[in-house]
Amino acid sequence: MPTRNMLQAINQALDIAMAEDEKVLCFGEDVGSFGGVFRATSHLQEKYGRRRCFNTPLVEQGIIGFANGLAAQGSVPVAEIQFADYIFPAFDQIVNETAKFRYRSGDLFNVGGLTIRTPYGGGISGGLYHSQSPEAYFAHTPGLKVVVPRNPHQAKGLLLASIRDPDPVLFLEPKRLYRASTGEVPDEDYQLPLGVAEVVSEGSDITVVGWGAQMEVIGKAVALAEKEGISCEVIDLRSILPWDEETIAESVFKTGRLVVTHEAPRTGGFAGEIAAAIQERCFLYLESPIRRVTGLDTPFPLTLEKEYIPDHLKVFEAIRESMHF
Amino acid sequence: MPTRNMLQAINQALDIAMAEDEKVLCFGEDVGSFGGVFRATSHLQEKYGRRRCFNTPLVEQGIIGFANGLAAQGSVPVAEIQFADYIFPAFDQIVNETAKFRYRSGDLFNVGGLTIRTPYGGGISGGLYHSQSPEAYFAHTPGLKVVVPRNPHQAKGLLLASIRDPDPVLFLEPKRLYRASTGEVPDEDYQLPLGVAEVVSEGSDITVVGWGAQMEVIGKAVALAEKEGISCEVIDLRSILPWDEETIAESVFKTGRLVVTHEAPRTGGFAGEIAAAIQERCFLYLESPIRRVTGLDTPFPLTLEKEYIPDHLKVFEAIRESMHF
Amino acid sequence: MTTAHEIHTPDFLSGNDVSIPTYRVLSQAGDLLDGADRPSLDRDKARRIYQAMLATRVLDERMMASQRQGRLSFYMQCTGEESAVIGATAALDDADMIMAQYREQGALLYRGFSIDEFMNQLFGNELDYGKGRQMPVHYGSRKLHYMTISSPLGTQIPQAAGYAYGQKLAGEGLCTLVFFGEGAASEGDFHAGMNMAAVHEAPVIFFCRNNGYAISTPSSEQYAGDGIAPRAFGYGMQVLRVDGNDLLAVYRATQEARRIAVEQNKPVLIEAMTYRLAAHSSSDDPSGYRSKKEEEIWREKDPVLRFRHWLTAQDWWSDEEEKTQQEILRRDVLDTLKRAEKRPPPPLESLISDVYADVTPALKEQMETLTAHIRRYPEAYPKGARLLEPTEDTRDNTQGGA
Amino acid sequence: MTTAHEIHTPDFLSGNDVSIPTYRVLSQAGDLLDGADRPSLDRDKARRIYQAMLATRVLDERMMASQRQGRLSFYMQCTGEESAVIGATAALDDADMIMAQYREQGALLYRGFSIDEFMNQLFGNELDYGKGRQMPVHYGSRKLHYMTISSPLGTQIPQAAGYAYGQKLAGEGLCTLVFFGEGAASEGDFHAGMNMAAVHEAPVIFFCRNNGYAISTPSSEQYAGDGIAPRAFGYGMQVLRVDGNDLLAVYRATQEARRIAVEQNKPVLIEAMTYRLAAHSSSDDPSGYRSKKEEEIWREKDPVLRFRHWLTAQDWWSDEEEKTQQEILRRDVLDTLKRAEKRPPPPLESLISDVYADVTPALKEQMETLTAHIRRYPEAYPKGARLLEPTEDTRDNTQGGA
Ligand SMILES: Cc1ncc(C[n+]2csc(CCOP(=O)(O)OP(=O)(O)O)c2C)c(N)n1
Ligand SMILES: Cc1ncc(C[n+]2csc(CCOP(=O)(O)OP(=O)(O)O)c2C)c(N)n1
Ligand SMILES: [Mg+2]
Ligand SMILES: [Mg+2]
């Protein structure tokens, strides 16, 4: 199987989707001939023409508004927001429109064809406006699906599934891994399921849950823990909304311990939802409090980014504390 | 003490703040001579002139952008968003600007003078666009304060505190109670503290937490519970951000049980944060899982609003279940 | 892109240099104005238009009265703006998409939305296509190419650009007309939609109903320029201001706009100058912000009357017909209303359907919990409890989805 | 509000009817053009301007080179736009507020931001007013009335309207100038800010740097109209398009704009036509989206050279001075850079300060946990561990806050 990085996997997914269905359109700021500032849409304009892959004016609320209209009409827009930090001008179009389109019309109209791609997360010296992880904002929005891949193979399969899913999907791409994460990616068309978490590695002492770039961090933390004889079950949530409570709960029934980690600030972050649901579901099985390893309740810093980030050592310590509670 | 409804209390708070400090300005859609669609700003333009109380064009991102600029300049803007459902076009100005203004400038500039008032919540046959409770979106945003009063007395004292607070405050007004909630409100200037929950009534068996209009619902639920001999400690959170974990934890140390209720959808709602934090803090004291009584994970309905809403019977059932776990 | 000529003194330009005339065809008495062409409008179409105008008037009157009687929770009238809305709609192909704001029921009446369909939405009953989720007047019809209304203002404007772009790619020669108020035109989404449509050459007609007010806010506090029309220059878009109370002018202007949109794939702006004769909504009392005298001036410019004068002059309408028609309409509205308000609410499952294409496991679980709760307290949820009983007839609720 | 005259044929207006000239004063050779007045600019001020232009050039060159050497994470040049930025700034009162986008370091150099201050921000060290939280080039200075840069585009535009409104109420005769690119002018916030300022008569100068590109997106894909200038007509705002590479024209235009803003409490729009000669940022390579030839054409319109020619013709500047000045600046930049990159990072507490006016109990607790963690793994967080040691000298970090 060919080895690709995450950008190449995403580019290939877009290419496959556009080749298969001429209703699929890719657009956003600098997405056209330039191929996007990260080059996720490279060569798509060349291959599919300016009408199907194009630059938009610099207006996120317009990009998503336009995309909502296209999707309602029956097209399959894949809109790019250049950085997740810049998705907020489109918040109304996403939260009040995209998410509620089908519901409010009683299914007369829907924007299920819409996929919004956007790079998120820290670790790239981006400071407070090129590092945010906004998944929790969208996870509080029924009607949306929110998906985050952890590596190139996942990215391709989940993005193809998102584009073809009958519901609108916000596809958050961990930009720190764009080029850093490489792996085998089949050339063929394939999909990975939405709404289903993946048990990445089995274990018996403690469950560790994350998504996106944080899975790499968890990998390192777990390696340290295993050295101390702690057997970790690692779960990639993959879909933040709807999320796979079942798989996490099954794991916690077995391990009795849970650590959840994300980069976003702690308060109101999605780890809170997981902890709340799992303590209710697995109350009698829990042997220690569910621990969250997250960003501080502050904006994202720059110079002291390394200190801020919930890295493998912090996750490792949380695992340890949970074991020794 | 004079009896007032919540709108009158809010109007009086604004009046006091404007009389005291000429830097205080009130504006928003229809806020000027008309006094706002709910009449919270009645007579303020008459008293303080068109320069200090005025209509804005119909553009929420402009209202908050303008307010951010005014606050940075040293004015004390009190901006109204006509319905909380319409705050989302201003989400970027609030989340990326208001909340991060002081931090990003290293305190060279701040918008601490800003207060955003907006009516929220259901129970008024408003359907999905006149009923939302968006507090959780903002609670995930460090740098903001989020405050919700439960009655006229609280509304006046908390609003005056919000206007004078050195940080930007989102002040969510339970519109169902605007005229329905009446009570004694002193004529004088007084403030109630931000960031501090209030134990509304003491009890020993279970802690019940909510905010805003939900406090009335809790009141009724607790009355039913008390009839069954269940002693409830009722806490009004009042500030969603920063929230008073201490007071809730102290109560749960005592009661060992917790029910949290809000109108917003469950997933990603603020009850999740409270449950996550409290299960961690009070793990060994909990006698039953923390229960959440919330809206469904859907947009807000209209015809079946009564079925949707987390009413006193649902809260009561949760209390019961928690007791009989 | 920019013009080449130079100046060497710093002379600021002001909007005043650009003067925007108003296009009119009919006098208030219903006569063609000097120099105005008689539009190509045959008897049948003219009558279809007028009947929609009349139906709008009657529906609005009756429903506002019902709201005042407490039978309906909320209502919004089109009164005063029937020519703007129906004139624009009549100039379209019936398969063109209409994305409206909320005050455009005339468009639906023109296209054939039945009184039944109106009532089911207004009462949010089991036959409401929207399944009782939105407030009254949030109509939608897939078969009539009328996008379901959404309360957040301005959001439909960039959506219309996208919808029209999709129509262009589909190549069926259709376009989108998007209605919005002069208030909504202040939203950021207006700017976004206008610019996106212009840059990407979407066949969309931006139709602004400038009715002087956004709730209590007069247009003088909404913008400082000469209305909405000159904004088109900022987007390189063609524009026409039209007397919104002049049906023939609106009709003709929109025909022309449609031609530009569909033949040239260019967006167009129309600003219809009109007046909201009624209150903003049933929750509003305009006496708090405008004078009776001002209203009176505009009442004399009644668009329905003006068009009726013209029709009568063509011998295409008579006083008799007017009377009969009004009576039929009134009766129809009242009968239908009575039926609609008695109809049961949408099924309990409508609380969780259409959030996603398929109901998620989590929602199914929440529904089960809710159902169990209602069974425990049936008297507290009379609607919900009733819905839990199995019903004999399975009603067809999909007509709007054809 | 709307003009009265009528037409009876549906003649759409197009932006083409409105022709917007460009104001120029100097030829590229530095000569006054026919009909152009010599602006009232004395020797001292002219030299202050030129020195800021030169400093901007040198700073940009050096810092981009340092970035290429890996010493700096990121950089953005003003190159090609020095006249637009510095000409506008020089026309202001030094106490007027400037709200910039990110490419306006020339304004700071004109106002006296020291090289030290630049470097501390660029390296996010302990003396950075922003405490190392934002990416390089996000400068701010309270004492110089220069709002700290924020990355989200367009947000400063309605903020400028609000700031200026506050200045009007304060009655000190000051105004706000807000810079933004032609790309950022597509944001909804642009529409919001322009309209709010016009309706509420805020003394603000909207200054658009139209440099032809937004990253890779050419202005032809940004808007379909004749640039940004005609948008002013939609807001009833006065406007002037100016040759942005002509310092005297920009200066004079902004003087005039300031007069209108402050004396009449009216917002004004200036569109400066210029070109971004360098890459968008250090992360960008323009060869992917534009031709060397196009760049060459604009390189010949170098604004710094054009103004230097004029200065030299006035005998206010010499080749010698140019050489000395450049050398001094280069040395200064390099020396300062060396100092700044060695300075320690901001204190660990800067992670939690300034989120709120006072640190919250929750943040204090999070900080304690973090501190304990760093003490456990000091080698994993070299910066953080170093910051935990008590330092002897308590440095003054408040100059920018004066
Ligand atoms: C985003 C948003 N903000 C505010 C409102 C509340 N609101 C409903 S109608 C209205 C006035 C609209 O005025 P205009 O666009 O002129 O339309 P008209 O009512 O005059 O037809 C307002 C402020 C809303 N629905 N959506
Ligand atoms: C809201 C937002 N969207 C996108 C970006 C990413 N971005 C940074 S600069 C830029 C281009 C800006 O172009 P323009 O306004 O013309 O300014 P110029 O760089 O030409 O000076 C973009 C898209 C951003 N910073 N903020
Ligand atoms: Mg209006
Ligand atoms: Mg540019």
PDB file of C-alpha atoms in Angstrom, chain B residues 28-35 37 39 45 50 54-61 82 85-86 89 125-130 224 266-267 291 294-309 311-317 320-321, chain C residues 73 123-125 131-136 138 149-153 183-184 186-189 214-218 221-223 284-285 288-289 345-348 350-352 355-356 362-363 366-367 370 373-374 376-377 380-385 387:
ATOM      1  CA  GLY B  28     -29.386  47.455  20.256  1.00  0.00           C
ATOM      2  CA  GLU B  29     -32.208  46.740  17.830  1.00  0.00           C
ATOM      3  CA  ASP B  30     -35.311  48.785  18.762  1.00  0.00           C
ATOM      4  CA  VAL B  31     -33.692  49.764  22.049  1.00  0.00           C
ATOM      5  CA  GLY B  32     -33.973  53.519  21.474  1.00  0.00           C
ATOM      6  CA  SER B  33     -37.196  55.497  21.632  1.00  0.00           C
ATOM      7  CA  PHE B  34     -39.266  52.310  21.553  1.00  0.00           C
ATOM      8  CA  GLY B  35     -37.462  50.915  24.589  1.00  0.00           C
ATOM      9  CA  VAL B  37     -39.243  44.821  22.035  1.00  0.00           C
ATOM     10  CA  ARG B  39     -39.390  47.275  26.948  1.00  0.00           C
ATOM     11  CA  GLN B  45     -33.515  57.506  25.590  1.00  0.00           C
ATOM     12  CA  ARG B  50     -30.120  59.710  21.764  1.00  0.00           C
ATOM     13  CA  PHE B  54     -30.122  54.312  20.672  1.00  0.00           C
ATOM     14  CA  ASN B  55     -31.341  51.954  17.988  1.00  0.00           C
ATOM     15  CA  THR B  56     -28.715  50.183  15.966  1.00  0.00           C
ATOM     16  CA  PRO B  57     -28.990  48.845  12.463  1.00  0.00           C
ATOM     17  CA  LEU B  58     -30.087  45.228  12.329  1.00  0.00           C
ATOM     18  CA  VAL B  59     -26.687  43.575  12.562  1.00  0.00           C
ATOM     19  CA  GLU B  60     -25.673  41.646  15.654  1.00  0.00           C
ATOM     20  CA  GLN B  61     -22.027  41.319  14.627  1.00  0.00           C
ATOM     21  CA  GLN B  82     -32.994  41.039  20.851  1.00  0.00           C
ATOM     22  CA  ASP B  85     -31.183  32.920  19.330  1.00  0.00           C
ATOM     23  CA  TYR B  86     -29.816  35.848  17.321  1.00  0.00           C
ATOM     24  CA  PRO B  89     -23.937  36.272  14.052  1.00  0.00           C
ATOM     25  CA  SER B 125     -44.353  29.241  22.311  1.00  0.00           C
ATOM     26  CA  GLY B 126     -41.360  30.569  20.443  1.00  0.00           C
ATOM     27  CA  GLY B 127     -40.291  27.481  18.559  1.00  0.00           C
ATOM     28  CA  LEU B 128     -36.731  26.760  17.659  1.00  0.00           C
ATOM     29  CA  TYR B 129     -35.669  30.371  17.055  1.00  0.00           C
ATOM     30  CA  HIS B 130     -37.132  32.153  20.050  1.00  0.00           C
ATOM     31  CA  LEU B 224     -43.125  17.483  45.469  1.00  0.00           C
ATOM     32  CA  ARG B 266     -28.177  17.590  27.023  1.00  0.00           C
ATOM     33  CA  THR B 267     -25.101  16.842  24.923  1.00  0.00           C
ATOM     34  CA  ARG B 291     -28.402  13.094  37.081  1.00  0.00           C
ATOM     35  CA  THR B 294     -32.292  18.743  30.224  1.00  0.00           C
ATOM     36  CA  GLY B 295     -33.823  19.438  26.864  1.00  0.00           C
ATOM     37  CA  LEU B 296     -33.687  16.665  24.286  1.00  0.00           C
ATOM     38  CA  ASP B 297     -30.774  16.585  21.857  1.00  0.00           C
ATOM     39  CA  THR B 298     -32.853  18.332  19.223  1.00  0.00           C
ATOM     40  CA  PRO B 299     -33.741  21.877  18.290  1.00  0.00           C
ATOM     41  CA  PHE B 300     -36.491  23.416  20.402  1.00  0.00           C
ATOM     42  CA  PRO B 301     -40.003  22.434  19.234  1.00  0.00           C
ATOM     43  CA  LEU B 302     -43.216  24.444  19.289  1.00  0.00           C
ATOM     44  CA  THR B 303     -46.436  22.416  19.378  1.00  0.00           C
ATOM     45  CA  LEU B 304     -44.860  19.832  21.650  1.00  0.00           C
ATOM     46  CA  GLU B 305     -42.942  22.316  23.749  1.00  0.00           C
ATOM     47  CA  LYS B 306     -44.534  21.121  26.975  1.00  0.00           C
ATOM     48  CA  GLU B 307     -43.376  17.582  26.294  1.00  0.00           C
ATOM     49  CA  TYR B 308     -39.880  18.778  25.442  1.00  0.00           C
ATOM     50  CA  ILE B 309     -39.237  21.036  28.376  1.00  0.00           C
ATOM     51  CA  ASP B 311     -40.349  20.576  33.770  1.00  0.00           C
ATOM     52  CA  HIS B 312     -40.851  20.064  37.492  1.00  0.00           C
ATOM     53  CA  LEU B 313     -42.167  16.527  37.033  1.00  0.00           C
ATOM     54  CA  LYS B 314     -39.052  15.481  35.180  1.00  0.00           C
ATOM     55  CA  VAL B 315     -36.847  17.083  37.790  1.00  0.00           C
ATOM     56  CA  PHE B 316     -38.887  15.461  40.518  1.00  0.00           C
ATOM     57  CA  GLU B 317     -38.530  12.044  38.880  1.00  0.00           C
ATOM     58  CA  ARG B 320     -36.598  10.327  43.141  1.00  0.00           C
ATOM     59  CA  GLU B 321     -34.489   8.082  40.980  1.00  0.00           C
TER      60      GLU B 321
ATOM     61  CA  SER C  73     -50.448  32.480  18.939  1.00  0.00           C
ATOM     62  CA  PHE C 123     -51.703  25.847  13.884  1.00  0.00           C
ATOM     63  CA  GLY C 124     -48.680  23.546  13.820  1.00  0.00           C
ATOM     64  CA  ASN C 125     -50.921  20.510  13.598  1.00  0.00           C
ATOM     65  CA  LYS C 131     -44.421  19.321  12.016  1.00  0.00           C
ATOM     66  CA  GLY C 132     -45.333  22.075  14.420  1.00  0.00           C
ATOM     67  CA  ARG C 133     -41.784  23.126  15.068  1.00  0.00           C
ATOM     68  CA  GLN C 134     -41.750  26.703  13.866  1.00  0.00           C
ATOM     69  CA  MET C 135     -43.853  29.703  14.788  1.00  0.00           C
ATOM     70  CA  PRO C 136     -46.791  30.647  12.610  1.00  0.00           C
ATOM     71  CA  HIS C 138     -42.891  29.905   8.692  1.00  0.00           C
ATOM     72  CA  ILE C 149     -38.899  30.300   6.188  1.00  0.00           C
ATOM     73  CA  SER C 150     -36.207  30.621   8.843  1.00  0.00           C
ATOM     74  CA  SER C 151     -36.460  33.240  11.584  1.00  0.00           C
ATOM     75  CA  PRO C 152     -32.821  34.384  11.740  1.00  0.00           C
ATOM     76  CA  LEU C 153     -32.727  37.387   9.456  1.00  0.00           C
ATOM     77  CA  GLY C 183     -33.643  45.899   8.005  1.00  0.00           C
ATOM     78  CA  ALA C 184     -32.264  42.471   7.175  1.00  0.00           C
ATOM     79  CA  SER C 186     -27.966  45.424   7.419  1.00  0.00           C
ATOM     80  CA  GLU C 187     -26.869  41.917   8.356  1.00  0.00           C
ATOM     81  CA  GLY C 188     -23.388  40.752   7.450  1.00  0.00           C
ATOM     82  CA  ASP C 189     -25.018  37.951   5.476  1.00  0.00           C
ATOM     83  CA  ALA C 214     -37.679  47.115  10.914  1.00  0.00           C
ATOM     84  CA  ILE C 215     -40.053  46.629  13.823  1.00  0.00           C
ATOM     85  CA  SER C 216     -39.826  50.087  15.423  1.00  0.00           C
ATOM     86  CA  THR C 217     -36.629  51.169  13.720  1.00  0.00           C
ATOM     87  CA  PRO C 218     -37.252  53.584  10.872  1.00  0.00           C
ATOM     88  CA  GLU C 221     -31.824  54.730  11.670  1.00  0.00           C
ATOM     89  CA  GLN C 222     -31.126  51.660   9.578  1.00  0.00           C
ATOM     90  CA  TYR C 223     -28.844  53.253   6.983  1.00  0.00           C
ATOM     91  CA  ASP C 284     -46.367  44.798  17.936  1.00  0.00           C
ATOM     92  CA  ASP C 285     -48.201  48.094  18.291  1.00  0.00           C
ATOM     93  CA  GLY C 288     -45.455  53.608  19.776  1.00  0.00           C
ATOM     94  CA  TYR C 289     -43.171  54.632  16.941  1.00  0.00           C
ATOM     95  CA  PRO C 345     -50.681  17.840  16.993  1.00  0.00           C
ATOM     96  CA  PRO C 346     -47.840  16.116  15.130  1.00  0.00           C
ATOM     97  CA  PRO C 347     -46.847  12.709  16.487  1.00  0.00           C
ATOM     98  CA  LEU C 348     -44.673  12.564  19.568  1.00  0.00           C
ATOM     99  CA  SER C 350     -41.746  14.387  15.574  1.00  0.00           C
ATOM    100  CA  LEU C 351     -39.796  15.627  18.584  1.00  0.00           C
ATOM    101  CA  ILE C 352     -36.814  13.581  17.495  1.00  0.00           C
ATOM    102  CA  VAL C 355     -32.715  16.164  13.478  1.00  0.00           C
ATOM    103  CA  TYR C 356     -30.702  13.716  11.426  1.00  0.00           C
ATOM    104  CA  ALA C 362     -29.160   8.412  21.694  1.00  0.00           C
ATOM    105  CA  LEU C 363     -32.316  10.153  20.505  1.00  0.00           C
ATOM    106  CA  GLN C 366     -34.235   9.941  25.033  1.00  0.00           C
ATOM    107  CA  MET C 367     -37.582   9.331  23.374  1.00  0.00           C
ATOM    108  CA  LEU C 370     -39.829  10.714  27.581  1.00  0.00           C
ATOM    109  CA  HIS C 373     -42.435   9.747  31.732  1.00  0.00           C
ATOM    110  CA  ILE C 374     -45.558  10.833  29.903  1.00  0.00           C
ATOM    111  CA  ARG C 376     -46.482   8.147  34.282  1.00  0.00           C
ATOM    112  CA  TYR C 377     -48.064  11.613  34.179  1.00  0.00           C
ATOM    113  CA  ALA C 380     -49.726  16.658  32.839  1.00  0.00           C
ATOM    114  CA  TYR C 381     -49.099  16.214  29.112  1.00  0.00           C
ATOM    115  CA  PRO C 382     -52.535  15.963  27.535  1.00  0.00           C
ATOM    116  CA  LYS C 383     -51.175  16.352  23.983  1.00  0.00           C
ATOM    117  CA  GLY C 384     -48.350  13.951  24.521  1.00  0.00           C
ATOM    118  CA  ALA C 385     -50.524  11.392  26.260  1.00  0.00           C
ATOM    119  CA  LEU C 387     -50.311  10.945  20.952  1.00  0.00           C
TER     120      LEU C 387
END
